[in-house]
Tab-separated table of C-alpha atoms and ligand atoms in Angstrom:
chain	number	residue	atom	x	y	z
A	29	MET	CA	113.950	70.535	101.999
A	30	LYS	CA	110.623	72.130	102.949
A	31	ARG	CA	107.376	70.436	102.042
A	32	ILE	CA	104.350	72.227	100.654
A	33	VAL	CA	100.748	71.214	100.129
A	34	ILE	CA	98.731	73.064	97.468
A	35	LEU	CA	94.946	73.457	97.774
A	36	ILE	CA	92.893	74.040	94.631
A	37	SER	CA	89.269	74.128	93.509
A	38	GLY	CA	89.455	74.363	89.729
A	39	ARG	CA	91.661	75.134	86.755
A	40	GLY	CA	94.924	75.004	88.679
A	41	SER	CA	96.982	77.404	86.566
A	42	ASN	CA	98.659	78.907	89.638
A	43	MET	CA	99.366	75.407	90.910
A	44	GLN	CA	100.906	74.581	87.539
A	45	ALA	CA	103.061	77.734	87.673
A	46	LEU	CA	104.305	76.581	91.083
A	47	LEU	CA	105.002	73.055	89.840
A	48	ASP	CA	106.893	74.404	86.811
A	49	ALA	CA	108.982	76.886	88.791
A	50	ASN	CA	111.621	74.504	90.094
A	51	LEU	CA	111.057	75.677	93.646
A	52	PRO	CA	113.401	74.722	96.474
A	53	CYS	CA	110.719	72.552	98.109
A	54	GLN	CA	108.918	69.292	97.664
A	55	VAL	CA	105.272	69.478	96.614
A	56	ALA	CA	103.960	66.760	98.925
A	57	ALA	CA	100.361	66.841	97.685
A	58	VAL	CA	97.657	68.713	95.828
A	59	ILE	CA	94.256	68.656	97.532
A	60	SER	CA	90.971	69.770	95.975
A	61	ASN	CA	87.495	70.256	97.395
A	62	ARG	CA	86.088	69.384	93.947
A	63	ALA	CA	86.605	66.054	92.221
A	64	ASP	CA	86.285	67.725	88.789
A	65	ALA	CA	89.067	70.279	89.380
A	66	GLN	CA	91.200	70.324	86.218
A	67	GLY	CA	94.291	70.936	88.299
A	68	LEU	CA	94.067	67.433	89.787
A	69	GLU	CA	94.817	65.892	86.405
A	70	ILE	CA	97.769	68.210	85.814
A	71	ALA	CA	99.237	67.335	89.215
A	72	GLY	CA	98.602	63.628	88.702
A	73	ARG	CA	100.407	63.707	85.352
A	74	LYS	CA	103.404	65.197	87.126
A	75	GLY	CA	103.409	62.319	89.605
A	76	ILE	CA	102.219	64.386	92.549
A	77	GLU	CA	99.948	62.782	95.100
A	78	THR	CA	96.412	64.163	94.963
A	79	ALA	CA	93.406	63.998	97.280
A	80	VAL	CA	89.799	65.157	97.072
A	81	ILE	CA	87.648	66.159	100.006
A	82	SER	CA	84.236	67.560	99.124
A	83	HIS	CA	82.810	70.249	101.371
A	84	LYS	CA	79.371	68.896	100.416
A	85	ASP	CA	79.990	65.796	102.532
A	86	PHE	CA	80.151	67.814	105.748
A	87	ALA	CA	77.433	69.421	107.849
A	88	ASP	CA	79.228	72.717	108.371
A	89	ARG	CA	82.437	74.637	107.763
A	90	ALA	CA	84.046	73.542	111.019
A	91	ALA	CA	83.540	69.842	110.230
A	92	PHE	CA	84.920	70.263	106.701
A	93	ASP	CA	87.898	72.268	107.917
A	94	SER	CA	88.887	69.730	110.553
A	95	ALA	CA	88.678	66.869	108.033
A	96	LEU	CA	90.691	68.958	105.561
A	97	ALA	CA	93.313	69.675	108.228
A	98	ALA	CA	93.576	65.952	109.002
A	99	ILE	CA	94.401	65.239	105.343
A	100	ILE	CA	96.843	68.146	105.096
A	101	ASP	CA	98.648	67.051	108.262
A	102	ARG	CA	99.249	63.576	106.841
A	103	PHE	CA	101.729	65.272	104.494
A	104	ALA	CA	103.406	67.270	107.308
A	105	PRO	CA	103.792	70.444	105.230
A	106	ASP	CA	105.856	73.471	106.183
A	107	LEU	CA	103.634	75.598	103.975
A	108	VAL	CA	99.993	75.328	102.859
A	109	VAL	CA	99.460	77.167	99.588
A	110	LEU	CA	95.954	78.184	98.509
A	111	ALA	CA	95.890	78.374	94.717
A	112	GLY	CA	92.348	79.205	93.650
A	113	PHE	CA	90.910	77.344	96.647
A	114	MET	CA	87.419	78.819	96.741
A	115	ARG	CA	86.295	78.032	100.285
A	116	ILE	CA	86.072	80.416	103.201
A	117	LEU	CA	88.122	78.934	106.041
A	118	THR	CA	87.194	78.977	109.718
A	119	ALA	CA	89.265	80.935	112.233
A	120	GLY	CA	90.283	77.641	113.864
A	121	PHE	CA	91.756	76.319	110.617
A	122	VAL	CA	93.558	79.582	109.898
A	123	GLU	CA	95.044	79.727	113.410
A	124	ARG	CA	96.269	76.142	113.172
A	125	TYR	CA	98.462	77.100	110.202
A	126	ARG	CA	99.502	80.556	111.402
A	127	GLY	CA	102.498	81.773	109.401
A	128	LYS	CA	102.297	78.718	107.136
A	129	LEU	CA	99.140	79.482	105.139
A	130	ILE	CA	99.294	81.736	102.090
A	131	ASN	CA	96.841	82.755	99.380
A	132	ILE	CA	96.820	84.497	96.022
A	133	HIS	CA	94.034	86.943	95.289
A	134	PRO	CA	93.232	88.648	91.956
A	135	SER	CA	93.271	92.279	93.124
A	136	LEU	CA	95.546	94.772	94.812
A	137	LEU	CA	94.353	94.081	98.348
A	138	PRO	CA	92.905	95.614	100.448
A	139	ALA	CA	90.929	96.724	97.374
A	140	TYR	CA	88.380	94.231	96.068
A	141	PRO	CA	88.339	91.349	98.504
A	142	GLY	CA	85.848	88.606	97.572
A	143	ILE	CA	84.709	87.591	94.091
A	144	ASP	CA	84.270	89.253	90.671
A	145	THR	CA	87.300	91.460	91.276
A	146	HIS	CA	87.970	92.239	87.598
A	147	GLN	CA	84.397	93.180	86.814
A	148	ARG	CA	84.225	95.444	89.867
A	149	ALA	CA	87.550	97.066	88.970
A	150	ILE	CA	86.297	97.889	85.446
A	151	GLN	CA	82.980	99.189	86.764
A	152	ASP	CA	84.794	101.521	89.159
A	153	GLY	CA	87.008	102.852	86.375
A	154	ILE	CA	90.253	102.236	88.234
A	155	LYS	CA	93.359	102.478	86.070
A	156	ILE	CA	95.662	100.101	87.920
A	157	HIS	CA	94.649	96.639	89.081
A	158	GLY	CA	96.649	93.549	89.988
A	159	CYS	CA	97.155	90.636	92.307
A	160	THR	CA	98.391	89.937	95.817
A	161	VAL	CA	100.058	87.083	97.697
A	162	HIS	CA	99.368	87.281	101.425
A	163	PHE	CA	99.406	85.297	104.644
A	164	VAL	CA	95.926	84.107	105.478
A	165	THR	CA	94.253	85.463	108.606
A	166	PRO	CA	90.686	84.897	109.803
A	167	ASP	CA	89.722	88.194	108.145
A	168	LEU	CA	88.843	87.145	104.560
A	169	ASP	CA	91.317	88.463	101.953
A	170	HIS	CA	92.976	90.835	104.421
A	171	GLY	CA	96.156	89.129	105.610
A	172	PRO	CA	99.680	90.571	105.714
A	173	ILE	CA	100.947	91.156	102.183
A	174	ILE	CA	104.061	89.395	100.852
A	175	ILE	CA	104.139	90.605	97.235
A	176	GLN	CA	101.867	92.361	94.745
A	177	ALA	CA	101.936	92.953	90.988
A	178	ALA	CA	100.151	95.831	89.261
A	179	VAL	CA	98.838	95.906	85.700
A	180	PRO	CA	97.143	98.683	83.733
A	181	VAL	CA	93.407	98.556	83.110
A	182	LEU	CA	93.020	99.332	79.391
A	183	ARG	CA	90.193	101.335	77.819
A	184	ASP	CA	88.512	98.393	76.126
A	185	ASP	CA	89.143	95.785	78.791
A	186	THR	CA	86.526	93.183	79.559
A	187	PRO	CA	86.645	91.165	82.792
A	188	GLN	CA	88.144	88.348	80.673
A	189	SER	CA	90.947	90.405	79.099
A	190	LEU	CA	91.800	92.028	82.423
A	191	SER	CA	91.723	88.687	84.200
A	192	ALA	CA	94.164	87.234	81.643
A	193	ARG	CA	96.583	90.143	82.175
A	194	VAL	CA	96.410	89.752	85.956
A	195	LEU	CA	96.767	85.965	85.765
A	196	CYS	CA	100.098	86.287	83.901
A	197	GLU	CA	101.418	88.266	86.876
A	198	GLU	CA	99.921	85.815	89.380
A	199	HIS	CA	102.032	83.133	87.739
A	200	ARG	CA	105.146	85.254	88.337
A	201	ILE	CA	104.605	86.456	91.890
A	202	TYR	CA	103.286	83.243	93.468
A	203	PRO	CA	106.433	81.201	92.718
A	204	GLN	CA	108.519	84.142	93.958
A	205	ALA	CA	106.633	84.294	97.262
A	206	VAL	CA	106.909	80.533	97.798
A	207	ARG	CA	110.618	80.645	96.971
A	208	TRP	CA	111.201	83.361	99.603
A	209	LEU	CA	109.236	81.397	102.201
A	210	CYS	CA	111.035	78.146	101.435
A	211	ARG	CA	114.384	79.877	101.803
A	212	ASN	CA	113.297	81.531	105.083
A	213	GLN	CA	113.755	84.939	103.489
A	214	VAL	CA	110.201	85.998	104.358
A	215	TRP	CA	108.189	85.103	107.445
A	216	LEU	CA	105.299	86.253	109.625
A	217	ASP	CA	106.655	87.832	112.812
A	218	GLU	CA	105.194	87.600	116.348
A	219	ILE	CA	103.059	90.703	115.863
A	220	GLY	CA	101.609	89.498	112.583
A	221	ARG	CA	103.716	91.568	110.184
A	222	VAL	CA	105.632	90.310	107.172
A	223	ALA	CA	109.344	90.329	107.973
A	224	SER	CA	111.977	89.739	105.350
A	225	ASP	CA	115.586	89.282	104.568
A	226	ARG	CA	115.329	88.981	100.807
A	227	LEU	CA	117.263	90.077	97.779
A	228	GLU	CA	114.785	91.648	95.397
A	229	GLN	CA	115.277	94.047	92.519
A	230	PRO	CA	113.561	97.432	92.848
A	231	GLY	CA	110.234	97.538	90.979
A	232	ALA	CA	109.373	100.185	88.368
A	233	ALA	CA	106.553	102.741	88.539
A	234	LEU	CA	103.427	101.926	86.554
A	235	ILE	CA	101.480	104.921	85.195
A	236	SER	CA	98.133	104.143	83.645
A	237	PRO	CA	97.051	105.392	81.143
A	238	GLY	CA	100.593	106.158	80.027
A	239	LEU	CA	101.927	109.701	79.680
A	240	GLU	CA	101.859	111.337	76.231
B	322	LIG	C1	93.133	82.902	90.391
B	322	LIG	O1	92.936	84.065	89.640
B	322	LIG	C2	93.236	83.225	91.868
B	322	LIG	O2	93.867	84.452	92.116
B	322	LIG	C3	91.776	83.293	92.250
B	322	LIG	O3	91.192	82.229	91.561
B	322	LIG	C4	91.894	82.001	90.345
B	322	LIG	C5	92.263	80.542	90.291
B	322	LIG	O4	92.821	80.214	89.054
B	322	LIG	N1	91.627	83.162	93.670
B	322	LIG	C6	90.679	83.794	94.353
B	322	LIG	O5	89.829	84.499	93.840
B	322	LIG	C7	90.734	83.575	95.853
B	322	LIG	N2	89.970	84.562	96.538
B	322	LIG	P1	93.726	78.933	88.888
B	322	LIG	O6	92.896	77.752	89.431
B	322	LIG	O7	93.936	78.825	87.412
B	322	LIG	O8	94.976	79.136	89.660
């Protein structure tokens, strides 16, 4: 069975969705860069090994990333899953885990990389927003896409209400992506594209606002 390590920085709701999804893998550890991450407690309660490594204890990104990699490698994971891990990673770290490092981002990439995605989406007046699971590359929030979910942006949405709608879909697509990867039904090919041999249902069209 494949082994995964999950990296978090805070609440850990995506991590929890992964832990609750009965995935065909062993969650070897949950690692946080913040000691106060709520997700650590959730993982601990489920009997999963946890570790904390604070970026504040290191002089620069490269030093933090190599210490982080040393901890990750102790668990010999097949997959490293970023679940709300709010650190920018160095190219060296990303290359080390090529094809094994995935992230979830709260927008339909390549739209809205970075932070405050829901607020920016509302400000721009877009009608369809969503979330993306992708392989991580050195280019922040721009890696090859594995799966996306779209949601409507409603007339009276606030960043909070939109974020809640997107988060529900994050909790559905992240376990699906990890399941595909654990079953070798999705992988990153030699030229950096997502290849697949998976059995998905066709998705439906989303029109927003709806037709009369
Ligand atoms: C999630 O919405 C995730 O997509 C986002 O942080 C939140 C973490 O919530 N990640 C990023 O913005 C990464 N660029 P969680 O800790 O409850 O899973």
